[in-house]
Tab-separated table of C-alpha atoms in Angstrom:
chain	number	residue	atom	x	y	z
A	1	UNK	CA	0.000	0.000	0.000
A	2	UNK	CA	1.553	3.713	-0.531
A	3	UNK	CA	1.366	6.275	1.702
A	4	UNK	CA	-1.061	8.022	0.662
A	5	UNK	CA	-3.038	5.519	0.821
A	6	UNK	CA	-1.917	4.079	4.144
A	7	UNK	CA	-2.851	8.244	5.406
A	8	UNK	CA	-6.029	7.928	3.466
A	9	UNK	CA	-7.171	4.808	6.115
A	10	UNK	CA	-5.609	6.366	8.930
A	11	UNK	CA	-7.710	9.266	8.092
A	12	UNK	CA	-10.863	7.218	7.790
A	13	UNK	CA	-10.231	5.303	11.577
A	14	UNK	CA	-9.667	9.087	12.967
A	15	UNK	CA	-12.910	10.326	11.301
A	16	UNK	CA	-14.400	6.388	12.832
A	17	UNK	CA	-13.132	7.281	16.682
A	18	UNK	CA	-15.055	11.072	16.333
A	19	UNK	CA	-18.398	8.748	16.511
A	20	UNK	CA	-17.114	6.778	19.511
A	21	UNK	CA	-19.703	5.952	22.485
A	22	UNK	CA	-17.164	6.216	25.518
A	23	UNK	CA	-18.430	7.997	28.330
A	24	UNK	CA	-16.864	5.634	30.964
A	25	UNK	CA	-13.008	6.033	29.788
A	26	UNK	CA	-12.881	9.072	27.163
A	27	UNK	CA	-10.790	7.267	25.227
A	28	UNK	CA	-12.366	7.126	21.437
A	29	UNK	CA	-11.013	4.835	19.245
A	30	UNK	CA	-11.802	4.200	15.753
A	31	UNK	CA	-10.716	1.308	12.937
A	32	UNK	CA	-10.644	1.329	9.258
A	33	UNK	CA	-10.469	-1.642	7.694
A	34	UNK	CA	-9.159	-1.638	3.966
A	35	UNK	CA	-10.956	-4.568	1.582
A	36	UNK	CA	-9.557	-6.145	-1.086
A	37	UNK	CA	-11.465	-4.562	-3.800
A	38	UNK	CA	-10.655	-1.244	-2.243
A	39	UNK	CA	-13.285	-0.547	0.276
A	40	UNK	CA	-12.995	1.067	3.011
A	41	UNK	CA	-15.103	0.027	6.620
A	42	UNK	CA	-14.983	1.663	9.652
A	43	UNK	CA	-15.686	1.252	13.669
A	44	UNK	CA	-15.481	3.098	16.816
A	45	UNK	CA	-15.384	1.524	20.114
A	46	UNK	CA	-18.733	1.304	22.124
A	47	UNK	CA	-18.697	1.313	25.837
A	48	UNK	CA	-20.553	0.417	27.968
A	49	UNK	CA	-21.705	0.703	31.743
A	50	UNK	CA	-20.877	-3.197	32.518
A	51	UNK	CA	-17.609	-2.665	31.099
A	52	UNK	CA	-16.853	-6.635	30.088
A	53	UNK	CA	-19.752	-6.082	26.830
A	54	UNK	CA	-17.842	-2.770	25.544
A	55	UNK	CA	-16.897	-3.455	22.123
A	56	UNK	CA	-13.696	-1.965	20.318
A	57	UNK	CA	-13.392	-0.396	17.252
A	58	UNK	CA	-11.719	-3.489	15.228
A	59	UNK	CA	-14.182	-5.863	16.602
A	60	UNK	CA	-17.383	-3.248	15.704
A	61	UNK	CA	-15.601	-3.061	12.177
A	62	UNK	CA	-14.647	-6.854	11.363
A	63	UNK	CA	-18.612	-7.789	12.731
A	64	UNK	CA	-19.457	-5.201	9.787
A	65	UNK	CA	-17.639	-7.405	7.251
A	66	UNK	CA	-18.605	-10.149	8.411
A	67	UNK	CA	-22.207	-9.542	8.698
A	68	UNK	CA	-22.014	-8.319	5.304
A	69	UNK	CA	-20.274	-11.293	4.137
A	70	UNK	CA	-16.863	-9.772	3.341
A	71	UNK	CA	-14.671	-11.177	6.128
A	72	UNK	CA	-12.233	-12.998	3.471
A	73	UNK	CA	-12.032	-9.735	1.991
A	74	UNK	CA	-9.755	-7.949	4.641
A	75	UNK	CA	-6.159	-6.683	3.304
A	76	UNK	CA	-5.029	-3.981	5.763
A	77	UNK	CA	-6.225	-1.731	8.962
A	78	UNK	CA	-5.446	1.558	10.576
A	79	UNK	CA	-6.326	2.166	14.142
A	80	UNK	CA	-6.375	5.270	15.846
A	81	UNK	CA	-7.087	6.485	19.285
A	82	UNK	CA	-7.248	9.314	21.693
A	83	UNK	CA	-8.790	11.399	23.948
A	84	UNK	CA	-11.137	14.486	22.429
A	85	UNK	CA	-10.340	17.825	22.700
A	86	UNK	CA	-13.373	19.555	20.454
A	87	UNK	CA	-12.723	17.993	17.112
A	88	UNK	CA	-9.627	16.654	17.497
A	89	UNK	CA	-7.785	13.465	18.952
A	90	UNK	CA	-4.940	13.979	21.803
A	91	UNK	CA	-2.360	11.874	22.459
A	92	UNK	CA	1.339	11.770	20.759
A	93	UNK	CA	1.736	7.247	21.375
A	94	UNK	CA	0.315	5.084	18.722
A	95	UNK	CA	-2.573	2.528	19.521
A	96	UNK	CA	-2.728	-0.993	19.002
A	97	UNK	CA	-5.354	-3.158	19.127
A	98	UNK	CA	-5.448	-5.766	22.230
A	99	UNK	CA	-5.104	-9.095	22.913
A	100	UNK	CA	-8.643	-9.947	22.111
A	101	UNK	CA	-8.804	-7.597	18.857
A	102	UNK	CA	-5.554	-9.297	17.411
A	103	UNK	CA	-7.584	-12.365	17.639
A	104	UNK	CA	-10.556	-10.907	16.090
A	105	UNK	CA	-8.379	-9.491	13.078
A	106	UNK	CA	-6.813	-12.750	12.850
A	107	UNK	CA	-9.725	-14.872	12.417
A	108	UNK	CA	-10.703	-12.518	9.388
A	109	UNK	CA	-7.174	-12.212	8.520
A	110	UNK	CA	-6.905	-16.227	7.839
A	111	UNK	CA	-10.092	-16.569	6.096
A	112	UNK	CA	-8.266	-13.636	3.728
A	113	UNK	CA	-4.957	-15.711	3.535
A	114	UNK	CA	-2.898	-12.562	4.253
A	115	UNK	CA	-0.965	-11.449	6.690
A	116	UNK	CA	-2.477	-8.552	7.239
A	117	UNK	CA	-0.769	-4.522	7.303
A	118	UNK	CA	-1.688	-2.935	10.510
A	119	UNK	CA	-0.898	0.480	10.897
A	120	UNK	CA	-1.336	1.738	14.759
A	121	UNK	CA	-1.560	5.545	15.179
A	122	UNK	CA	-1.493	8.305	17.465
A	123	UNK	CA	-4.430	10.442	18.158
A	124	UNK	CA	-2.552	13.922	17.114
A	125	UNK	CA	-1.327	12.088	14.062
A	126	UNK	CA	2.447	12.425	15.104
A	127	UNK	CA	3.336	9.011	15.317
A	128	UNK	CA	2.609	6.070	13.458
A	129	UNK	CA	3.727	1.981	13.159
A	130	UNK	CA	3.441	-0.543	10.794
A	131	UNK	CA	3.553	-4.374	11.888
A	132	UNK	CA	2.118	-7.310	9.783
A	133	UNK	CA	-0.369	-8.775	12.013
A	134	UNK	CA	1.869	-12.158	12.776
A	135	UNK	CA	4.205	-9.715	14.622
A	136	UNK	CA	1.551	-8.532	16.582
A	137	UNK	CA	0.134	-11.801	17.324
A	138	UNK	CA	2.891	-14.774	16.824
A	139	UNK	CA	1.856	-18.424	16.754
A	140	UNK	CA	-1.928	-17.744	16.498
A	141	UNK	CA	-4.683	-20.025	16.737
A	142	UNK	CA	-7.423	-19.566	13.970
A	143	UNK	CA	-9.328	-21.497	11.494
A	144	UNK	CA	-5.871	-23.263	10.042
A	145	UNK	CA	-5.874	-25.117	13.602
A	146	UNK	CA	-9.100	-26.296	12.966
A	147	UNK	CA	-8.485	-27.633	9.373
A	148	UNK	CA	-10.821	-24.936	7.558
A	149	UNK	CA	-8.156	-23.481	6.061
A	150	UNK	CA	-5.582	-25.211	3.873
């Protein structure tokens, strides 16, 4: 992917995390999700007040393509996160995606047979990384371990 359009995603998960629901942490985060054909989907996390059914951004996004019947479709994501100050996004440290978000991208990841871009950015935009999502999440288990994917 070139910059631009790596910029152009991380642009689309900023606009994403503006439309968060998080009135318990005021952290918003949002996830674009970049299809194969060249479609872009997005999320934003969505607290809530028993805190174990909040959902993040990546996992509102890849239920999108999945419900929608894309999820082999997946070729890259962007996620960025922050606290809001008016319009914008503060914070200067890219974000990742956790433990339980790697997994999610994985699954969709697998059933794409790619190894997945993810680009983790900083609220204020200063500061972005790149991993391939095996980096992120080494020796996963997915739908390979259970013999639906060759």
């Amino acid at each position: 992917m070139s910059e631009m359009t790596r910029n152009a995603l991380i642009d689309a998960a900023r606009d994403a995390a503006s439309r968060a629901y998080a009135p318990y942490s005021g952290f918003h985060v949002g996830a674009a999700l970049l299809l194969k054909n060249g479609d872009v989907v997005t999320g934003a996390n969505v607290e809530n007040a028993s805190y174990g059914l909040t959902l993040c951004a990546e996992t509102a996004a890849v239920a999108k393509i999945a419900n929608e019947g894309w999820i082999g479709e997946l070729a890259e994501v962007a996620i960025v996160g922050g606290r809001p100050q008016g319009a914008a996004l503060i914070g200067s440290e890219p974000v990742h995606p956790c433990g339980r978000c790697r997994q999610i991208l994985n699954e969709a990841a697998e059933r794409s047979r790619t190894d997945i871009l993810v680009h983790c950015a900083s609220g204020d935009g200063s500061a972005i990384a790149t991993y391939r999502l095996s980096e992120l999440l080494p020796a996963a288990f997915g739908p390979k371990d259970l013999g639906l994917i060759t």
